[in-house]
XYZ file of C-alpha atoms in Angstrom:
732
model
C -118.704 197.661 79.824
C -116.781 198.700 82.988
C -119.238 197.369 85.575
C -121.952 194.710 85.654
C -124.154 192.832 88.057
C -123.571 189.115 88.257
C -125.676 186.344 89.823
C -125.432 186.156 93.613
C -125.802 189.889 94.204
C -122.169 190.655 93.431
C -120.692 193.265 91.090
C -117.904 192.785 88.561
C -115.565 195.588 87.489
C -112.621 195.455 85.089
C -109.687 197.626 84.208
C -105.911 198.144 84.526
C -104.182 198.263 87.913
C -102.844 201.825 87.943
C -101.281 201.987 91.399
C -100.637 199.503 94.197
C -100.685 201.046 97.692
C -99.983 197.777 99.463
C -99.449 194.245 98.242
C -98.910 191.004 100.079
C -99.419 187.350 99.235
C -103.074 187.453 100.312
C -104.067 191.144 100.267
C -103.769 194.055 97.854
C -104.951 197.661 98.050
C -104.644 199.807 94.967
C -106.234 201.936 92.278
C -107.931 200.598 89.145
C -108.288 202.570 85.917
C -111.552 201.646 84.225
C -112.052 201.474 80.447
C -114.102 204.750 80.592
C -111.105 206.587 82.068
C -112.400 206.806 85.641
C -110.354 205.438 88.532
C -111.565 203.600 91.635
C -109.851 202.375 94.756
C -110.032 198.675 95.569
C -108.888 196.379 98.350
C -109.343 192.717 99.107
C -107.895 189.239 99.504
C -106.314 189.223 96.057
C -102.795 189.565 94.665
C -102.391 192.205 91.982
C -99.482 194.091 90.424
C -99.269 197.392 88.494
C -100.315 197.184 84.827
C -102.225 193.927 85.329
C -105.462 193.777 83.321
C -107.887 192.337 85.850
C -111.527 191.596 86.563
C -112.560 192.089 90.195
C -115.708 190.579 91.672
C -117.157 191.800 94.968
C -119.188 194.775 96.211
C -119.000 198.534 96.838
C -118.403 199.783 100.363
C -117.732 203.040 102.213
C -114.485 202.872 104.139
C -114.373 205.220 107.199
C -110.916 206.439 106.218
C -110.596 205.943 102.433
C -114.203 206.576 101.405
C -116.011 204.721 98.645
C -114.001 201.757 97.358
C -114.498 198.350 95.837
C -114.087 195.351 98.120
C -112.651 192.589 95.944
C -113.569 189.039 96.884
C -112.079 187.345 93.824
C -109.845 188.430 90.973
C -109.255 187.112 87.486
C -106.929 188.307 84.777
C -108.844 190.032 82.010
C -107.783 188.172 78.913
C -108.421 189.036 75.318
C -111.033 186.587 74.063
C -109.706 185.768 70.631
C -112.641 184.592 68.407
C -110.737 181.510 67.208
C -109.749 180.578 70.732
C -113.258 181.163 72.072
C -114.763 179.033 69.296
C -112.299 176.214 69.983
C -113.005 176.404 73.694
C -116.804 176.262 73.321
C -116.660 173.430 70.779
C -114.195 171.226 72.661
C -114.885 171.804 76.367
C -116.074 168.421 77.708
C -118.648 170.013 80.049
C -120.260 172.247 77.395
C -123.121 170.243 75.875
C -125.160 170.987 72.756
C -122.690 173.442 71.172
C -120.708 172.002 68.275
C -118.124 173.703 66.028
C -120.662 175.577 63.855
C -122.634 177.017 66.798
C -119.404 177.832 68.650
C -118.168 179.780 65.649
C -121.456 181.738 65.465
C -121.155 182.717 69.141
C -117.510 183.747 68.805
C -118.131 185.823 65.671
C -121.189 187.513 67.183
C -119.837 188.492 70.596
C -116.014 188.227 70.525
C -114.534 190.083 73.510
C -118.010 190.941 74.814
C -118.852 187.251 75.316
C -117.913 187.339 79.004
C -120.285 190.224 79.719
C -123.102 188.783 77.619
C -123.002 185.234 78.999
C -122.958 186.583 82.559
C -125.931 188.944 82.182
C -127.858 187.982 79.017
C -127.515 184.241 78.305
C -130.707 184.351 76.214
C -128.795 186.378 73.596
C -126.250 183.575 73.325
C -129.086 181.053 73.000
C -130.658 183.062 70.166
C -127.403 183.333 68.184
C -126.493 179.664 68.645
C -130.091 178.517 68.107
C -130.057 176.397 71.258
C -132.540 176.246 74.171
C -132.152 178.954 76.802
C -131.477 176.185 79.334
C -128.350 175.229 77.359
C -127.096 178.836 77.465
C -127.814 179.091 81.189
C -125.829 175.911 81.817
C -123.005 177.471 79.801
C -123.366 180.594 81.977
C -123.044 178.489 85.111
C -119.934 176.708 83.851
C -118.347 179.950 82.677
C -118.904 181.856 85.929
C -117.964 178.948 88.176
C -114.621 178.587 86.462
C -114.104 182.053 85.030
C -110.311 182.200 85.330
C -109.896 178.737 83.942
C -112.336 179.314 81.115
C -110.746 182.596 80.129
C -107.347 180.902 80.027
C -108.835 178.069 77.989
C -110.282 180.453 75.468
C -107.052 182.425 75.280
C -104.746 179.444 74.943
C -106.902 177.329 72.644
C -105.746 179.374 69.670
C -102.255 177.991 70.226
C -103.438 174.443 69.665
C -103.410 173.321 73.310
C -105.920 170.646 74.279
C -108.355 170.887 77.188
C -106.171 168.471 79.183
C -103.007 170.482 78.514
C -104.592 173.789 79.529
C -106.049 172.151 82.635
C -102.534 171.058 83.552
C -101.204 174.580 83.040
C -103.922 176.280 85.041
C -103.545 173.781 87.875
C -99.823 174.573 87.925
C -99.815 178.351 87.448
C -103.350 179.476 88.311
C -104.766 182.702 86.908
C -101.247 183.950 86.083
C -100.779 181.313 83.391
C -101.268 183.536 80.349
C -99.016 186.287 81.715
C -96.328 183.723 82.492
C -96.470 182.180 79.035
C -96.432 185.526 77.278
C -93.333 186.492 79.250
C -91.497 183.186 78.778
C -93.304 180.259 77.148
C -90.235 178.027 77.579
C -91.097 177.669 81.255
C -93.435 174.917 80.014
C -90.483 172.656 79.330
C -89.343 172.790 82.935
C -92.695 172.684 84.644
C -95.077 170.538 82.616
C -94.481 166.928 81.650
C -94.963 166.272 77.959
C -94.045 169.769 76.734
C -90.830 169.421 74.738
C -88.886 172.134 72.955
C -90.486 171.752 69.540
C -94.025 171.877 70.893
C -93.271 174.905 73.081
C -91.343 176.659 70.309
C -94.351 176.293 68.021
C -96.532 177.984 70.641
C -93.897 180.681 71.168
C -93.801 181.436 67.446
C -97.577 181.996 67.473
C -97.164 184.268 70.498
C -94.564 186.332 68.678
C -91.742 185.451 71.091
C -88.422 186.766 69.717
C -86.002 184.135 68.391
C -83.114 185.523 70.454
C -84.920 185.237 73.790
C -82.224 183.892 76.146
C -84.527 181.249 77.609
C -85.247 180.008 74.062
C -81.553 179.646 73.229
C -80.822 177.852 76.509
C -83.839 175.587 76.038
C -82.703 174.795 72.487
C -79.224 173.773 73.673
C -80.671 171.578 76.427
C -83.046 170.049 73.890
C -80.127 169.073 71.619
C -78.391 167.311 74.520
C -81.654 165.579 75.461
C -82.176 164.618 71.821
C -78.765 162.920 71.820
C -79.890 160.978 74.911
C -83.051 159.935 73.070
C -80.805 158.600 70.305
C -78.910 156.562 72.882
C -75.800 158.753 73.214
C -74.610 159.783 76.659
C -72.681 162.786 75.351
C -72.425 165.003 72.280
C -69.243 166.512 70.919
C -68.942 170.261 71.692
C -68.715 171.523 68.107
C -71.429 169.149 66.970
C -73.694 170.483 69.711
C -73.202 174.052 68.501
C -74.039 172.974 64.944
C -77.188 171.137 66.088
C -78.413 174.078 68.162
C -77.703 176.550 65.362
C -79.712 174.465 62.899
C -82.557 174.091 65.392
C -82.900 177.721 66.499
C -82.533 179.429 63.059
C -81.752 182.836 64.551
C -81.870 185.981 62.422
C -78.262 187.002 62.991
C -74.914 186.240 61.357
C -73.178 185.583 64.686
C -75.821 183.102 65.916
C -73.271 180.343 66.539
C -71.198 182.650 68.757
C -74.327 183.701 70.678
C -75.261 180.050 71.197
C -71.740 179.257 72.426
C -72.002 182.067 75.001
C -75.219 180.590 76.377
C -73.663 177.113 76.351
C -70.799 178.409 78.480
C -73.357 179.812 80.913
C -75.129 176.458 81.153
C -71.798 174.759 81.797
C -70.848 177.359 84.399
C -74.148 176.865 86.225
C -73.750 173.080 86.207
C -76.913 172.552 84.160
C -74.662 170.786 81.620
C -71.161 169.362 82.090
C -68.163 168.977 79.802
C -65.384 166.405 79.730
C -62.141 166.380 77.716
C -61.928 162.923 76.151
C -60.481 162.589 72.626
C -62.382 165.812 72.049
C -64.385 168.158 74.266
C -67.817 166.631 74.916
C -70.973 167.937 76.606
C -73.417 165.895 78.617
C -76.268 165.838 81.065
C -74.606 165.918 84.522
C -76.837 163.168 85.899
C -75.929 160.740 83.113
C -72.227 161.586 83.481
C -72.355 160.900 87.224
C -74.263 157.643 86.741
C -71.731 156.253 84.259
C -68.851 157.220 86.566
C -70.560 155.381 89.440
C -71.171 152.289 87.287
C -67.566 152.250 86.080
C -66.345 152.329 89.678
C -68.495 149.280 90.495
C -67.386 147.283 87.445
C -63.686 148.004 88.006
C -63.958 146.264 91.368
C -66.150 143.353 90.262
C -63.590 140.534 90.284
C -64.052 139.674 93.930
C -65.207 136.282 95.205
C -68.877 135.378 95.279
C -70.222 136.478 98.685
C -72.641 133.543 99.107
C -70.673 130.490 97.903
C -67.039 129.623 98.622
C -66.917 125.790 98.288
C -65.126 125.551 94.926
C -64.410 121.871 95.426
C -68.095 120.986 95.537
C -69.019 123.091 92.490
C -67.999 120.521 89.851
C -70.002 117.844 91.644
C -73.059 120.120 91.700
C -72.703 120.816 88.002
C -72.400 117.109 87.196
C -75.598 116.425 89.122
C -77.769 119.441 88.306
C -76.394 120.463 84.922
C -75.337 117.248 83.181
C -76.039 118.613 79.688
C -73.942 121.781 80.054
C -71.332 122.208 77.348
C -67.936 123.673 78.351
C -69.044 127.269 77.597
C -72.237 126.912 79.603
C -70.365 125.200 82.425
C -67.926 128.115 82.600
C -70.815 130.624 82.713
C -72.477 128.804 85.614
C -69.158 128.536 87.479
C -68.577 132.296 87.089
C -72.009 132.954 88.576
C -70.874 131.172 91.753
C -67.265 132.367 91.735
C -67.627 136.144 91.454
C -69.730 138.952 92.868
C -70.644 140.020 89.299
C -70.564 137.892 86.145
C -71.895 138.180 82.608
C -73.249 135.517 80.264
C -73.992 136.504 76.676
C -74.835 134.655 73.482
C -77.272 134.401 70.601
C -80.506 132.483 70.134
C -80.107 128.737 70.650
C -76.759 129.006 72.461
C -78.080 127.692 75.742
C -78.587 130.781 77.927
C -81.934 129.465 79.176
C -80.563 126.080 80.257
C -77.620 127.778 81.945
C -79.898 130.147 83.853
C -82.144 127.237 84.896
C -79.071 125.386 86.162
C -78.013 128.395 88.251
C -81.502 128.527 89.767
C -81.433 124.768 90.492
C -78.033 124.998 92.191
C -79.222 127.955 94.253
C -82.239 125.928 95.384
C -80.009 122.961 96.239
C -77.752 125.220 98.303
C -80.781 126.877 99.937
C -79.803 130.232 98.480
C -82.422 132.843 97.707
C -82.425 133.541 93.954
C -84.277 136.548 92.501
C -84.998 136.879 88.763
C -85.807 140.104 86.897
C -85.887 141.563 83.387
C -86.430 145.050 81.930
C -89.954 144.474 80.537
C -93.053 142.634 81.621
C -92.941 140.366 78.571
C -89.300 139.481 79.169
C -89.966 138.799 82.869
C -92.946 136.601 81.990
C -90.852 134.586 79.523
C -88.022 134.234 82.056
C -90.470 132.953 84.649
C -91.922 130.416 82.212
C -88.603 128.913 81.118
C -86.870 128.880 84.522
C -90.067 127.989 86.429
C -89.249 130.483 89.108
C -91.018 133.799 89.881
C -89.639 136.802 87.982
C -90.519 140.482 87.871
C -89.615 143.627 86.004
C -86.616 145.545 87.311
C -88.868 148.511 88.102
C -91.191 146.344 90.172
C -88.250 144.699 91.903
C -86.969 148.134 92.907
C -90.424 149.244 94.086
C -90.840 152.081 91.612
C -94.129 153.924 92.157
C -93.990 156.295 89.218
C -91.919 158.879 91.053
C -89.225 157.197 93.129
C -87.582 153.841 93.825
C -88.359 152.239 97.168
C -85.084 150.269 97.144
C -81.691 151.947 97.121
C -78.538 152.392 99.236
C -80.538 152.370 102.478
C -82.878 149.539 101.514
C -81.160 146.878 99.408
C -82.525 143.921 97.436
C -82.737 140.830 99.617
C -81.183 138.053 97.540
C -78.244 135.675 97.576
C -78.187 135.500 93.786
C -79.773 138.193 91.616
C -80.131 137.288 87.945
C -81.008 139.981 85.391
C -82.045 138.799 81.910
C -82.176 140.796 78.655
C -79.417 143.143 79.808
C -79.071 144.527 76.266
C -82.271 146.480 77.000
C -81.003 148.057 80.244
C -80.052 151.706 79.834
C -77.733 153.778 82.020
C -80.435 155.218 84.287
C -82.033 151.872 85.079
C -78.628 150.201 85.560
C -77.596 152.898 88.024
C -80.756 152.563 90.111
C -80.354 148.773 90.056
C -76.778 148.873 91.330
C -77.728 151.384 94.014
C -79.988 148.692 95.446
C -77.465 145.808 95.375
C -75.099 145.010 98.213
C -72.345 143.100 96.398
C -70.952 141.952 99.730
C -74.143 139.958 100.300
C -75.530 139.349 96.797
C -73.992 137.783 93.687
C -75.189 139.455 90.480
C -75.523 137.498 87.227
C -76.131 139.492 84.046
C -77.553 137.662 81.011
C -78.137 139.009 77.524
C -77.590 138.788 73.792
C -74.994 141.273 72.601
C -76.135 140.699 69.022
C -79.474 142.384 69.700
C -80.168 146.097 69.471
C -79.030 148.442 72.249
C -81.563 149.870 74.719
C -84.083 152.520 73.751
C -82.644 154.792 76.456
C -79.100 156.196 76.717
C -76.029 153.992 76.929
C -74.888 150.628 75.625
C -74.213 148.776 78.863
C -73.994 145.196 77.592
C -71.682 145.953 74.688
C -69.475 148.200 76.813
C -69.084 145.355 79.314
C -68.398 142.723 76.655
C -65.812 144.879 74.900
C -64.015 145.875 78.086
C -64.045 142.466 79.816
C -64.251 144.524 82.991
C -66.242 141.769 84.683
C -65.944 137.968 84.284
C -67.634 137.311 80.945
C -68.615 134.120 79.116
C -69.530 134.249 75.433
C -71.803 131.357 74.448
C -71.060 130.630 70.796
C -72.185 127.016 70.280
C -75.682 126.506 68.889
C -77.355 123.697 70.799
C -78.245 120.855 68.452
C -81.806 120.683 69.780
C -82.370 124.387 69.268
C -84.523 123.812 66.177
C -84.714 125.257 62.691
C -85.983 128.677 63.794
C -83.056 129.374 66.136
C -80.473 127.794 63.836
C -81.610 129.981 60.938
C -81.693 133.040 63.208
C -78.082 132.459 64.245
C -77.132 132.052 60.574
C -78.215 135.671 60.028
C -75.273 136.763 62.189
C -72.977 135.093 59.658
C -74.665 136.975 56.831
C -76.860 134.118 55.586
C -80.634 133.991 55.119
C -81.801 130.397 54.776
C -84.653 129.601 52.346
C -88.100 128.488 53.483
C -87.670 125.426 55.673
C -88.890 121.972 54.616
C -89.745 120.829 58.129
C -93.214 121.496 59.550
C -94.320 121.644 63.177
C -98.078 121.331 63.800
C -98.703 122.092 60.139
C -96.566 125.261 60.144
C -93.104 125.893 58.832
C -90.878 127.659 61.369
C -89.114 129.674 58.649
C -90.749 131.299 55.606
C -88.933 133.523 53.122
C -91.057 135.299 50.489
C -88.707 137.454 48.416
C -90.430 137.817 45.055
C -91.636 141.439 45.344
C -89.687 144.473 44.169
C -92.505 147.027 44.485
C -93.295 148.021 48.063
C -97.025 148.214 47.344
C -96.940 144.579 46.185
C -95.333 143.623 49.506
C -98.101 145.411 51.385
C -100.820 143.789 49.275
C -99.372 140.344 49.968
C -99.171 141.124 53.694
C -102.850 142.083 53.751
C -103.682 138.885 51.883
C -101.890 136.866 54.574
C -104.108 138.452 57.230
C -107.231 138.034 55.116
C -106.801 134.440 53.923
C -103.822 132.581 55.398
C -102.725 133.295 58.980
C -105.925 132.064 60.627
C -107.470 129.938 57.909
C -104.345 127.859 57.081
C -101.926 128.411 59.981
C -104.403 128.715 62.845
C -103.070 131.926 64.404
C -105.106 134.447 66.398
C -104.661 137.618 64.338
C -104.673 139.962 67.332
C -102.718 138.004 69.936
C -100.414 135.694 67.996
C -99.195 137.719 65.010
C -96.907 140.747 65.011
C -95.713 142.667 61.941
C -92.201 144.092 62.356
C -90.716 146.772 60.118
C -87.611 148.968 60.379
C -89.272 152.339 59.890
C -92.410 154.398 60.529
C -92.705 156.102 57.121
C -93.596 154.939 53.625
C -95.895 152.187 52.287
C -94.156 149.619 54.508
C -93.755 151.828 57.573
C -95.713 151.342 60.787
C -98.044 154.307 60.177
C -99.495 153.156 56.845
C -99.423 149.454 57.704
C -101.350 150.056 60.925
C -104.013 152.070 59.119
C -104.458 149.318 56.507
C -104.408 146.485 59.050
C -106.839 148.265 61.374
C -109.338 148.672 58.527
C -108.962 145.034 57.477
C -109.116 143.439 60.922
C -111.930 145.601 62.290
C -114.035 144.585 59.266
C -112.917 140.930 59.200
C -113.159 140.195 62.928
C -115.800 142.613 64.228
C -117.788 143.873 61.247
C -116.757 147.487 61.874
C -116.139 149.878 58.983
C -113.267 152.160 59.951
C -113.434 155.818 58.918
C -110.870 157.217 56.496
C -107.807 158.787 58.098
C -106.977 162.263 56.840
C -103.349 162.920 55.961
C -101.388 164.142 58.975
C -104.008 162.962 61.500
C -103.797 160.106 63.980
C -106.177 157.227 63.291
C -109.214 156.961 65.518
C -109.138 153.987 67.889
C -111.975 151.470 68.116
C -112.891 148.739 70.605
C -110.718 145.616 70.099
C -107.902 147.561 68.437
C -104.401 146.316 69.190
C -102.368 149.203 70.647
C -98.944 149.882 72.134
C -97.650 152.154 74.884
C -94.786 154.245 73.434
C -93.409 155.743 76.673
C -93.023 154.461 80.211
C -96.068 155.308 82.325
C -95.073 154.438 85.855
C -98.286 155.648 87.464
C -100.351 153.098 85.544
C -97.587 150.489 85.552
C -97.515 150.296 81.745
C -94.061 150.390 80.224
C -92.735 151.434 76.838
C -93.521 148.699 74.291
C -96.394 147.116 76.233
C -99.149 145.833 73.923
C -102.818 145.972 74.883
C -106.333 145.678 73.503
C -108.810 148.575 73.558
C -111.643 147.401 75.808
C -113.894 150.417 75.249
C -114.091 153.950 73.836
C -116.376 156.719 75.140
C -118.022 159.492 73.147
C -115.269 161.998 73.966
C -112.438 159.741 72.790
C -111.420 158.411 76.202
C -110.486 154.731 76.352
C -110.158 151.678 78.531
C -107.186 149.533 77.516
C -106.422 146.027 78.732
C -102.664 145.495 79.078
C -102.534 141.777 79.936
C -105.109 142.108 82.697
C -104.075 145.623 83.760
C -107.101 147.796 82.902
C -105.984 151.392 82.292
C -108.277 154.403 81.744
C -106.982 156.963 79.216
C -108.435 160.498 79.160
C -109.080 162.011 75.737
C -106.460 164.609 74.745
C -104.127 163.706 77.599
C -100.394 163.149 77.287
C -101.122 159.534 78.093
C -103.436 159.315 75.071
C -100.654 160.679 72.872
C -98.471 157.784 74.026
C -100.889 155.178 72.654
C -100.631 154.047 69.031
C -101.885 151.191 66.870
C -99.715 148.099 67.185
C -100.687 145.696 64.403
C -97.325 146.713 62.959
C -94.454 147.816 65.153
C -90.906 149.018 64.759
C -88.306 146.397 65.608
C -86.849 148.586 68.350
C -90.173 148.658 70.194
C -90.487 144.878 70.587
C -87.157 144.061 72.210
C -87.744 141.640 75.052
C -91.052 140.440 73.576
C -91.857 137.219 71.734
C -94.782 136.318 69.499
C -95.950 132.969 68.136
C -95.691 134.409 64.615
C -93.516 137.364 63.576
C -93.798 138.843 60.071
C -90.581 140.703 59.279
C -90.567 143.280 56.467
C -87.216 143.525 54.661
C -87.322 145.594 51.485
C -84.897 147.690 49.463
C -86.959 150.832 50.185
C -85.644 150.613 53.770
C -82.044 149.859 52.832
C -80.767 152.913 54.705
C -81.873 151.216 57.945
C -80.723 147.692 57.142
C -78.151 145.904 59.254
C -77.896 142.363 60.543
C -78.343 143.164 64.237
C -81.687 144.799 63.451
C -82.686 141.844 61.262
C -81.487 139.338 63.850
C -83.453 141.072 66.614
C -86.580 140.907 64.444
C -86.427 137.211 63.526
C -85.628 136.184 67.105
C -88.944 137.671 68.269
C -90.738 134.620 66.800
C -91.480 131.621 69.031
C -92.999 129.325 66.397
C -92.843 130.852 62.912
C -91.156 133.793 61.242
C -92.339 135.062 57.850
C -89.720 137.212 56.097
C -91.421 139.317 53.460
C -89.871 141.613 50.858
C -87.498 141.392 47.909
C -84.393 139.229 47.514
C -81.959 142.152 47.418
C -83.499 143.799 50.488
C -83.483 140.573 52.527
C -79.901 139.704 51.569
C -78.787 143.268 52.320
C -80.239 143.035 55.833
C -78.031 140.060 56.610
C -74.894 141.224 54.808
C -74.756 144.795 56.116
C -72.806 144.708 59.369
C -73.335 147.778 61.497
C -72.343 147.821 65.127
C -73.995 150.526 67.188
C -71.078 152.274 68.883
C -72.929 154.801 70.949
C -71.175 157.715 72.596
C -70.844 156.572 76.207
C -68.594 157.549 79.087
C -68.484 153.919 80.205
C -66.602 152.925 77.064
C -63.847 155.397 78.025
C -63.887 154.733 81.748
C -63.547 150.943 81.433
C -60.425 149.348 80.010
C -61.026 148.534 76.374
C -61.025 144.920 75.264
C -61.492 143.230 71.937
C -64.498 144.398 69.902
C -67.410 142.018 69.356
């Protein structure tokens, strides 16, 4: 059908733009070839190009000079309505009511490409096929016509597995040109749309038939490999290794693929999109990360200057005697460094007195009428710092005034503090460290860094704390003495660093042992069964713990019977039934579990707009019929739209990976240590896990697996520029 009447007295015509007489941003005059072979002239406030398949809506008019022509009021790109895409669109569109998957399939199979014409002019035919009231079809007609470009794009792109939210994002960004743009170069998604990584886009491109040797694909693949190294914590990747990674990723149908990739890599380097540096070998990096580490190195190399806010060295010992009488020599040295130098570092394990030292620094600052500011990388860590020091603390992001897009504080607007103390520095990656130092005036503020170098490195790129400890670039105090009053839990945690796992403790506090070791299981399924029994019969009934808020299961991996995925599915089913009487539906293999009210969930990526950071744990407050949710993150109520990127960043959190809980503490931590995960075992991982417990830790697994965790020493030596740029000291 070349022409049809549409509601409102307008006419719709479709065809291929044959000739363009004039084209500007807001006006086009040209000739359209109709499907029946006839040609018509058109003009209007539209933007069209030759060979575009378009649908024009407007009216016929007689021009005094050009004769009969079509006056176009609106234009949409005429897209092929693939039956699968149309069916997916009709079934999943949130505004289309009363048409489920079966009825959507009937409509798509019956009308196919003609659906647009039929729904516009004969909605009763759609109603008859779908067996729905005519009113339902007319509402569908209204929705379709009102958003014709968007709906056509939805129907076209749905076959590539994009959700309603994702297509909405694309159409908002690219308008009616979206399909043409994607068909020409789908890898534009990676640059323009948040949440579209290489693998997702490449999957779409494969369905579109995009050639494997498309230059933008090769360049995107190389950039992805560098970004993937950053995700693994490395700040650079060796040149030859990068070529190997890209070659394995792209799988090009040519024998000289590696040479082709190298040519595109040289182009990226020449354009400054990537940078190279000749260290022990040629390395490739993201230019921003390279610049940030160079800037940080320059700061640290000039850190041994006097404290800008305190110069009375003679009075310092007297202050320490008065305000820190219980400081041991190591702690005393750490506190002195905080008041001697512009930057100092205090590091040590659990029970070594970091908290008392930090509290002493805060007390001295108060005595001297100095403004002290406390911060930590995560909300949980900041909350704990505030509780133990009894002084307000915030996250680093909040301190810097981050609004989701930019930092309010920086070189032109510095942090107002005499002493700035940053806790849990092991979690601070290169990007955050750089933004922090941009906002510090070291001529007015003394910076004290505090952390545990035995814990895992940050989730993001870099290894700041370890690089500083190894280099001794700034005044550093290692706290090695375990305070006698630290307690069994901290003493046993420190013992892990020496390769020892103590047996279940004899001492009890409030009817609970601080240290449990259950190592009698060799079969992983037996471990899981025992874990479920603990939740069913022991943790509340005998130990008095709140199963949602007090207990956290920690495991090294996501896969297998003892990985986070399967444990969360099992624990969700058990706890929803036990606590709320809800029977959870079976989870099909390869699908994400459905979330229910009262589920314990975790944010897996930083979401600055909502103020919820990576690793934050919340409780689902409500779920709507479309799958949208309200989640309570410690009083911060966040709405999550179904199918959104934000929804993809929410997962069950009854069990969590050890990496995800750095900076957090729980009354009871259950640590899984089993031989099936031996490839991931090392004592720093194990130590990080057991130190997450505030009251009790339950170590669950087999004897060999538990012993292997403590005995296997593996230091994470990430590829960083900082380690080269700073003078190297003794390894730790």
